[in-house]
Amino acid sequence: MRPAIAGPLIENLKSKIENSADPVLTLRDLASWSHPGVSLAVLGHPIGHSISPPMHNATLAELARTDPRFAGWKYFRFDVPPADLSDALKLLHAKKFRGLNLTLPHKVLAFDQVAAVDDSARPVGAVNTLLRTDHGWLGHNTDGYGLATALRETLGCKLAGAHVILLGAGGAARGAAVECLQQRCASLSLANRTRENLDALLALLAPLAGGVPVRGFAPDAPPVDLPAGAVVINATSAGLHETDSAPIDLQRLPRPASVYDMIYNPSRTRLLRQAESLGLPWANGLAMLVHQGAKALEIWTGVAATRLAPTMQTAATRALASN
Ligand code: NDP
């Protein structure tokens, strides 16, 4: 028997979807879920700021124009607090969602809650893309692909053979560090504000180093023998707010080859402004966001990420401009 509240719930869901192109949904909305096509979603907390829905929906619409298989595919967003993640994963699987993206704070939490993990996610210990299988969710991690592709595209930088100075020791830094080691960078130097978190990351990376020199240092005391010509990658949150100071003073490093900041909003952080003033090539994190998204959509649709990325890039730029 249907619960008595089903009617109002369906009306509420319908009006949310009709009144906004990308409404913020909650688990309550799943009780009356009735999207007739293929459903995809991103889960986060908070999630209102995410530009993934317009990015994916524009690309799905473009695909559907030439391939009727993709008509009716739609990407939704759900605000899911960490305590509800386990229920959300079960419910979304039961409602036959084909794929999910996970963003803060779910990437590490979900790692232990999925049925299986792909090779892209295992060494990172975090998942950002889930594919529905009959047995549960299969977890992937497309952030490493996104970063490596973005570095090549925006700065002409290949991680293989590069000296890397990586700032941060959180989830994004962990994924970036694993990617650097897997691609056999020449050396990896990690800097983080909190020594304890830096040491934890160094311990996690030790078995993956495979002969690549890895070391850690305090951002306010860079060692004098750091390599010149390194690519500096910011994977800290320092710069998300205009008032944040830069995570490192670039003038205290041997002259780097280039500077990449994973932050894309604001588009030019204090770190990137300093890179520019020093005449260093720089790029923000928008290309990484686009390429990790394109790889996720490839996993769900089977269409090559390289074909999807240009539409995503245009949609992401438009969404940021209107934010
Ligand atoms: P976490 O919360 O896991 O880690 C945050 C990191 O930033 C820690 O190393 C923390 O250092 C450091 N940090 C925070 N505030 C400051 C500060 N004021 N000064 C110096 N260091 C600071 O976050 P994530 O790793 O998930 O994300 C980090 C950044 O990367 C975010 O800005 C996120 O938006 C961005 N990102 C971008 C992606 C993209 O596609 N472009 C993808 C993923 C992430 P401590 O240990 O001392 O606390």
Coordinates of C-alpha atoms and ligand atoms in Angstrom, one line a residue:
M1 CA 0.0 0.0 0.0
R2 CA 1.3 3.5 -0.9
P3 CA 2.1 5.7 2.1
A4 CA -0.4 8.6 2.6
I5 CA 2.3 11.2 2.0
A6 CA 3.2 9.9 -1.5
G7 CA 0.9 12.4 -3.2
P8 CA 2.4 15.6 -1.7
L9 CA 5.9 14.1 -2.1
I10 CA 5.4 13.6 -5.8
E11 CA 4.0 17.1 -6.2
N12 CA 7.0 18.5 -4.3
L13 CA 9.5 16.6 -6.5
K14 CA 7.7 17.7 -9.7
S15 CA 7.6 21.3 -8.8
K16 CA 11.3 21.2 -7.8
I17 CA 12.3 19.7 -11.1
E18 CA 10.0 22.0 -13.1
N19 CA 11.1 25.2 -11.4
S20 CA 14.9 24.8 -11.7
A21 CA 17.1 23.3 -14.3
D22 CA 19.3 21.6 -11.7
P23 CA 17.4 21.6 -8.3
V24 CA 19.0 20.5 -5.1
L25 CA 17.3 17.3 -4.2
T26 CA 17.4 15.2 -0.9
L27 CA 16.8 11.6 0.0
R28 CA 13.1 12.5 0.7
D29 CA 12.7 13.1 -3.0
L30 CA 13.7 9.5 -3.8
A31 CA 10.6 8.2 -2.1
S32 CA 8.5 9.4 -5.1
W33 CA 11.2 9.0 -7.8
S34 CA 9.8 8.6 -11.2
H35 CA 12.3 9.9 -13.8
P36 CA 11.4 7.9 -16.9
G37 CA 14.9 8.0 -18.5
V38 CA 18.4 7.1 -17.3
S39 CA 19.3 8.9 -14.0
L40 CA 22.8 10.0 -12.9
A41 CA 23.6 12.2 -9.9
V42 CA 26.2 13.9 -7.8
L43 CA 26.1 13.5 -4.0
G44 CA 27.8 16.1 -1.7
H45 CA 27.3 18.2 1.4
P46 CA 27.0 21.1 0.6
I47 CA 26.2 20.6 -3.1
G48 CA 24.4 23.8 -4.2
H49 CA 27.6 25.4 -5.6
S50 CA 28.5 22.4 -7.8
I51 CA 28.7 23.1 -11.6
S52 CA 28.7 19.3 -12.4
P53 CA 25.0 19.2 -13.2
P54 CA 25.0 21.9 -15.9
M55 CA 28.3 20.5 -17.2
H56 CA 26.9 16.9 -17.5
N57 CA 23.5 17.9 -18.7
A58 CA 24.8 20.1 -21.5
T59 CA 27.0 17.2 -22.7
L60 CA 24.1 14.6 -22.4
A61 CA 21.9 17.0 -24.4
E62 CA 24.6 17.3 -27.1
L63 CA 25.0 13.5 -27.2
A64 CA 21.2 13.0 -27.5
R65 CA 21.1 15.3 -30.5
T66 CA 22.9 12.7 -32.7
D67 CA 22.3 9.5 -30.7
P68 CA 18.8 8.7 -29.6
R69 CA 20.1 6.2 -27.0
F70 CA 20.9 9.2 -24.8
A71 CA 17.5 10.9 -25.0
G72 CA 16.1 11.0 -21.5
W73 CA 19.4 10.8 -19.7
K74 CA 19.6 13.3 -16.9
Y75 CA 22.1 14.2 -14.2
F76 CA 20.7 15.3 -10.8
R77 CA 22.2 16.7 -7.6
F78 CA 21.5 15.4 -4.0
D79 CA 22.5 17.0 -0.8
V80 CA 23.5 14.1 1.4
P81 CA 25.0 14.5 4.8
P82 CA 27.8 12.0 5.6
A83 CA 25.6 10.1 8.1
D84 CA 23.1 9.4 5.3
L85 CA 25.6 8.2 2.7
S86 CA 25.1 4.5 3.3
D87 CA 21.3 4.8 3.0
A88 CA 21.7 7.0 -0.1
L89 CA 23.9 4.5 -1.9
K90 CA 21.4 1.7 -1.2
L91 CA 18.4 3.8 -2.3
L92 CA 19.9 5.1 -5.4
H93 CA 20.9 1.6 -6.4
A94 CA 17.4 0.4 -5.7
K95 CA 16.0 3.3 -7.8
K96 CA 18.2 2.1 -10.7
F97 CA 20.5 5.2 -11.0
R98 CA 23.1 4.2 -13.6
G99 CA 26.0 6.3 -12.1
L100 CA 27.0 8.6 -9.3
N101 CA 29.6 11.2 -8.7
L102 CA 30.8 11.8 -5.2
T103 CA 32.3 15.1 -3.9
L104 CA 33.2 16.5 -0.5
P105 CA 32.9 14.8 2.0
H106 CA 32.0 11.4 0.5
K107 CA 35.0 10.3 -1.6
V108 CA 36.9 8.5 1.2
L109 CA 33.8 7.5 3.1
A110 CA 32.3 5.7 0.1
F111 CA 35.4 3.7 -0.5
D112 CA 34.4 1.1 2.1
Q113 CA 30.7 1.2 1.2
V114 CA 30.9 0.1 -2.5
A115 CA 30.7 -3.5 -3.7
A116 CA 34.0 -3.4 -5.6
V117 CA 36.7 -0.9 -6.6
D118 CA 38.5 -0.4 -9.8
D119 CA 42.3 -0.2 -10.1
S120 CA 42.0 3.6 -10.6
A121 CA 40.6 3.9 -7.0
R122 CA 42.3 1.2 -5.0
P123 CA 45.7 2.9 -4.3
V124 CA 44.0 6.2 -3.6
G125 CA 41.6 4.9 -1.1
A126 CA 38.9 7.2 -2.5
V127 CA 36.1 7.0 -5.1
N128 CA 34.6 9.8 -7.1
T129 CA 32.6 7.9 -9.7
L130 CA 30.3 4.9 -9.2
L131 CA 28.9 2.6 -11.9
R132 CA 25.8 0.6 -11.1
T133 CA 26.2 -3.2 -11.4
D134 CA 23.7 -5.9 -10.5
H135 CA 25.8 -6.6 -7.3
G136 CA 26.1 -3.0 -6.1
W137 CA 28.3 0.0 -7.0
L138 CA 31.7 -0.3 -8.7
G139 CA 33.9 2.6 -7.5
H140 CA 36.3 4.4 -9.8
N141 CA 38.5 7.4 -9.3
T142 CA 38.8 9.8 -12.3
D143 CA 40.6 12.7 -10.5
G144 CA 44.1 11.4 -11.4
Y145 CA 43.1 11.1 -15.1
G146 CA 41.6 14.6 -14.8
L147 CA 44.8 16.1 -13.3
A148 CA 47.2 14.5 -15.7
T149 CA 45.1 15.5 -18.7
A150 CA 44.7 19.0 -17.5
L151 CA 48.4 19.5 -16.9
R152 CA 49.2 18.3 -20.4
E153 CA 46.5 20.4 -22.0
T154 CA 47.0 23.6 -20.1
L155 CA 50.7 23.7 -19.3
G156 CA 52.2 21.1 -21.8
C157 CA 53.4 19.2 -18.7
K158 CA 53.8 15.4 -18.6
L159 CA 54.0 13.9 -15.2
A160 CA 56.3 11.2 -16.4
G161 CA 59.9 12.4 -15.7
A162 CA 58.7 15.6 -14.1
H163 CA 59.9 17.0 -10.7
V164 CA 56.7 17.7 -8.8
I165 CA 56.2 20.0 -5.7
L166 CA 52.7 19.1 -4.4
L167 CA 51.0 21.3 -1.8
G168 CA 48.5 19.7 0.5
A169 CA 47.9 16.3 2.3
G170 CA 44.1 15.9 2.0
G171 CA 42.0 13.8 -0.4
A172 CA 42.9 15.7 -3.5
A173 CA 46.7 15.7 -2.7
R174 CA 46.5 11.9 -2.0
G175 CA 45.0 11.3 -5.5
A176 CA 47.5 13.6 -7.2
A177 CA 50.4 12.0 -5.4
V178 CA 49.4 8.5 -6.4
E179 CA 49.0 9.7 -10.0
C180 CA 52.5 11.3 -10.0
L181 CA 54.0 8.0 -8.7
Q182 CA 52.1 5.8 -11.1
Q183 CA 53.2 8.0 -14.0
R184 CA 56.8 7.7 -12.7
C185 CA 57.6 11.4 -12.0
A186 CA 61.3 12.1 -11.4
S187 CA 60.7 13.2 -7.8
L188 CA 57.8 14.2 -5.5
S189 CA 58.2 16.8 -2.8
L190 CA 55.1 17.3 -0.6
A191 CA 54.4 20.4 1.6
N192 CA 51.6 20.7 4.1
R193 CA 50.6 23.1 6.9
T194 CA 49.9 20.4 9.4
R195 CA 52.9 18.1 9.9
E196 CA 50.9 15.2 11.3
N197 CA 48.7 15.0 8.1
L198 CA 51.8 15.3 5.9
D199 CA 53.5 12.4 7.8
A200 CA 50.3 10.3 7.4
L201 CA 50.3 10.9 3.6
L202 CA 54.1 10.1 3.3
A203 CA 53.5 6.8 5.2
L204 CA 50.7 5.9 2.8
L205 CA 52.8 6.7 -0.3
A206 CA 56.0 4.9 0.8
P207 CA 54.9 1.5 -0.5
L208 CA 53.8 3.0 -3.8
A209 CA 57.0 5.0 -4.5
G210 CA 58.8 2.3 -6.4
G211 CA 62.2 4.1 -6.4
V212 CA 60.8 7.6 -7.0
P213 CA 62.3 9.9 -4.3
V214 CA 59.5 11.2 -2.1
R215 CA 59.9 13.7 0.8
G216 CA 57.9 16.2 2.9
F217 CA 58.6 19.7 4.1
A218 CA 56.9 22.6 5.9
P219 CA 55.6 25.2 3.4
D220 CA 57.3 28.0 5.4
A221 CA 60.7 26.3 5.4
P222 CA 61.4 24.9 1.9
P223 CA 64.6 22.9 1.8
V224 CA 67.4 24.6 -0.2
D225 CA 68.0 21.5 -2.4
L226 CA 64.5 21.3 -3.9
P227 CA 64.8 20.7 -7.7
A228 CA 64.5 23.7 -10.1
G229 CA 62.1 23.4 -13.0
A230 CA 59.4 21.6 -11.0
V231 CA 55.7 21.8 -11.6
V232 CA 54.1 23.2 -8.5
I233 CA 50.5 21.8 -7.9
N234 CA 48.3 23.3 -5.3
A235 CA 45.9 20.7 -3.8
T236 CA 45.1 22.6 -0.6
S237 CA 41.9 24.6 0.0
A238 CA 44.0 27.8 0.5
G239 CA 42.7 30.2 -2.1
L240 CA 39.0 29.2 -2.1
H241 CA 38.4 32.5 -0.2
E242 CA 39.7 35.8 -1.6
T243 CA 41.2 36.6 1.8
D244 CA 43.3 33.4 2.0
S245 CA 47.0 33.7 1.9
A246 CA 48.9 31.6 -0.6
P247 CA 49.8 28.0 0.5
I248 CA 53.5 28.8 -0.3
D249 CA 55.7 31.7 -1.4
L250 CA 56.9 30.8 -4.9
Q251 CA 59.9 33.1 -4.5
R252 CA 61.2 30.8 -1.8
L253 CA 61.4 27.8 -4.3
P254 CA 64.0 27.3 -7.0
R255 CA 62.4 28.7 -10.1
P256 CA 59.6 26.3 -11.0
A257 CA 58.6 25.4 -14.6
S258 CA 54.9 26.0 -14.0
V259 CA 52.2 26.3 -11.4
Y260 CA 48.8 24.5 -11.4
D261 CA 46.1 25.3 -8.9
M262 CA 43.3 22.8 -8.5
I263 CA 41.0 25.6 -7.4
Y264 CA 38.9 27.0 -10.2
N265 CA 36.6 29.4 -8.4
P266 CA 38.0 32.0 -7.9
S267 CA 39.7 31.6 -11.3
R268 CA 42.9 33.3 -10.2
T269 CA 44.1 32.6 -6.6
R270 CA 46.8 34.6 -4.8
L271 CA 49.2 31.7 -5.7
L272 CA 48.4 32.1 -9.4
R273 CA 48.6 35.8 -9.3
Q274 CA 52.1 35.4 -7.9
A275 CA 53.0 32.9 -10.6
E276 CA 51.9 35.4 -13.2
S277 CA 53.9 38.2 -11.6
L278 CA 57.0 36.0 -11.7
G279 CA 56.4 35.2 -15.4
L280 CA 55.6 31.5 -14.7
P281 CA 53.1 29.6 -16.9
W282 CA 50.0 28.9 -14.7
A283 CA 46.5 27.3 -15.0
N284 CA 43.6 26.9 -12.6
G285 CA 41.6 23.7 -11.8
L286 CA 38.8 24.1 -14.4
A287 CA 40.4 21.7 -16.9
M288 CA 40.9 19.1 -14.2
L289 CA 37.2 19.4 -13.2
V290 CA 36.2 19.0 -16.9
H291 CA 38.4 16.0 -17.6
Q292 CA 37.5 14.1 -14.5
G293 CA 33.9 14.7 -15.4
A294 CA 34.4 13.6 -19.0
K295 CA 36.1 10.4 -17.8
A296 CA 33.1 9.7 -15.5
L297 CA 30.6 10.2 -18.3
E298 CA 32.8 7.8 -20.5
I299 CA 32.4 5.2 -17.7
W300 CA 28.6 5.6 -17.8
T301 CA 28.0 6.1 -21.5
G302 CA 30.9 4.3 -23.2
V303 CA 31.6 7.4 -25.3
A304 CA 35.3 8.5 -25.2
A305 CA 36.1 11.2 -22.7
T306 CA 38.2 13.1 -25.3
R307 CA 35.0 13.5 -27.4
L308 CA 32.9 14.7 -24.4
A309 CA 35.4 17.2 -22.9
P310 CA 35.0 20.1 -25.3
T311 CA 31.2 20.4 -24.7
M312 CA 31.8 20.0 -20.9
Q313 CA 34.5 22.8 -21.0
T314 CA 32.0 25.2 -22.7
A315 CA 29.2 24.3 -20.3
A316 CA 31.5 24.6 -17.2
T317 CA 32.8 28.0 -18.3
R318 CA 29.2 29.2 -18.9
A319 CA 28.0 27.9 -15.5
L320 CA 30.9 29.6 -13.7
A321 CA 30.2 32.9 -15.4
S322 CA 26.5 32.8 -14.4
N323 CA 27.3 31.6 -10.8
Ligands
NDP1 P1 40.7 18.3 2.2 O1 39.8 19.0 3.1 O2 40.8 16.8 2.1 O3 42.2 18.8 2.4 C1 42.5 20.2 2.5 C2 44.0 20.5 2.4 O4 44.1 21.9 2.3 C3 44.8 20.0 3.6 O5 46.1 19.6 3.1 C4 44.8 21.2 4.5 O6 46.0 21.3 5.3 C5 45.0 22.3 3.4 N1 44.5 23.6 3.8 C6 43.2 24.0 4.1 N2 43.2 25.3 4.4 C7 44.5 25.7 4.4 C8 45.1 27.0 4.6 N3 44.3 28.1 4.9 N4 46.4 27.1 4.4 C9 47.1 26.1 4.0 N5 46.6 24.8 3.8 C10 45.3 24.7 4.0 O7 40.3 18.8 0.7 P2 40.5 18.2 -0.7 O8 41.9 17.6 -0.7 O9 39.4 17.3 -1.1 O10 40.5 19.5 -1.7 C11 41.5 20.4 -1.7 C12 41.3 21.4 -2.8 O11 41.3 20.8 -4.1 C13 39.9 22.1 -2.7 O12 40.1 23.5 -2.9 C14 39.1 21.5 -3.8 O13 38.1 22.4 -4.3 C15 40.2 21.2 -4.8 N6 39.8 20.1 -5.8 C16 39.7 20.4 -7.1 C17 39.3 19.4 -8.0 C18 39.2 19.8 -9.4 O14 38.6 19.0 -10.2 N7 39.6 20.9 -9.9 C19 39.1 18.1 -7.6 C20 39.3 17.8 -6.2 C21 39.6 18.9 -5.3 P3 46.0 20.7 6.8 O15 46.3 19.3 6.7 O16 47.0 21.6 7.5 O17 44.6 20.9 7.4

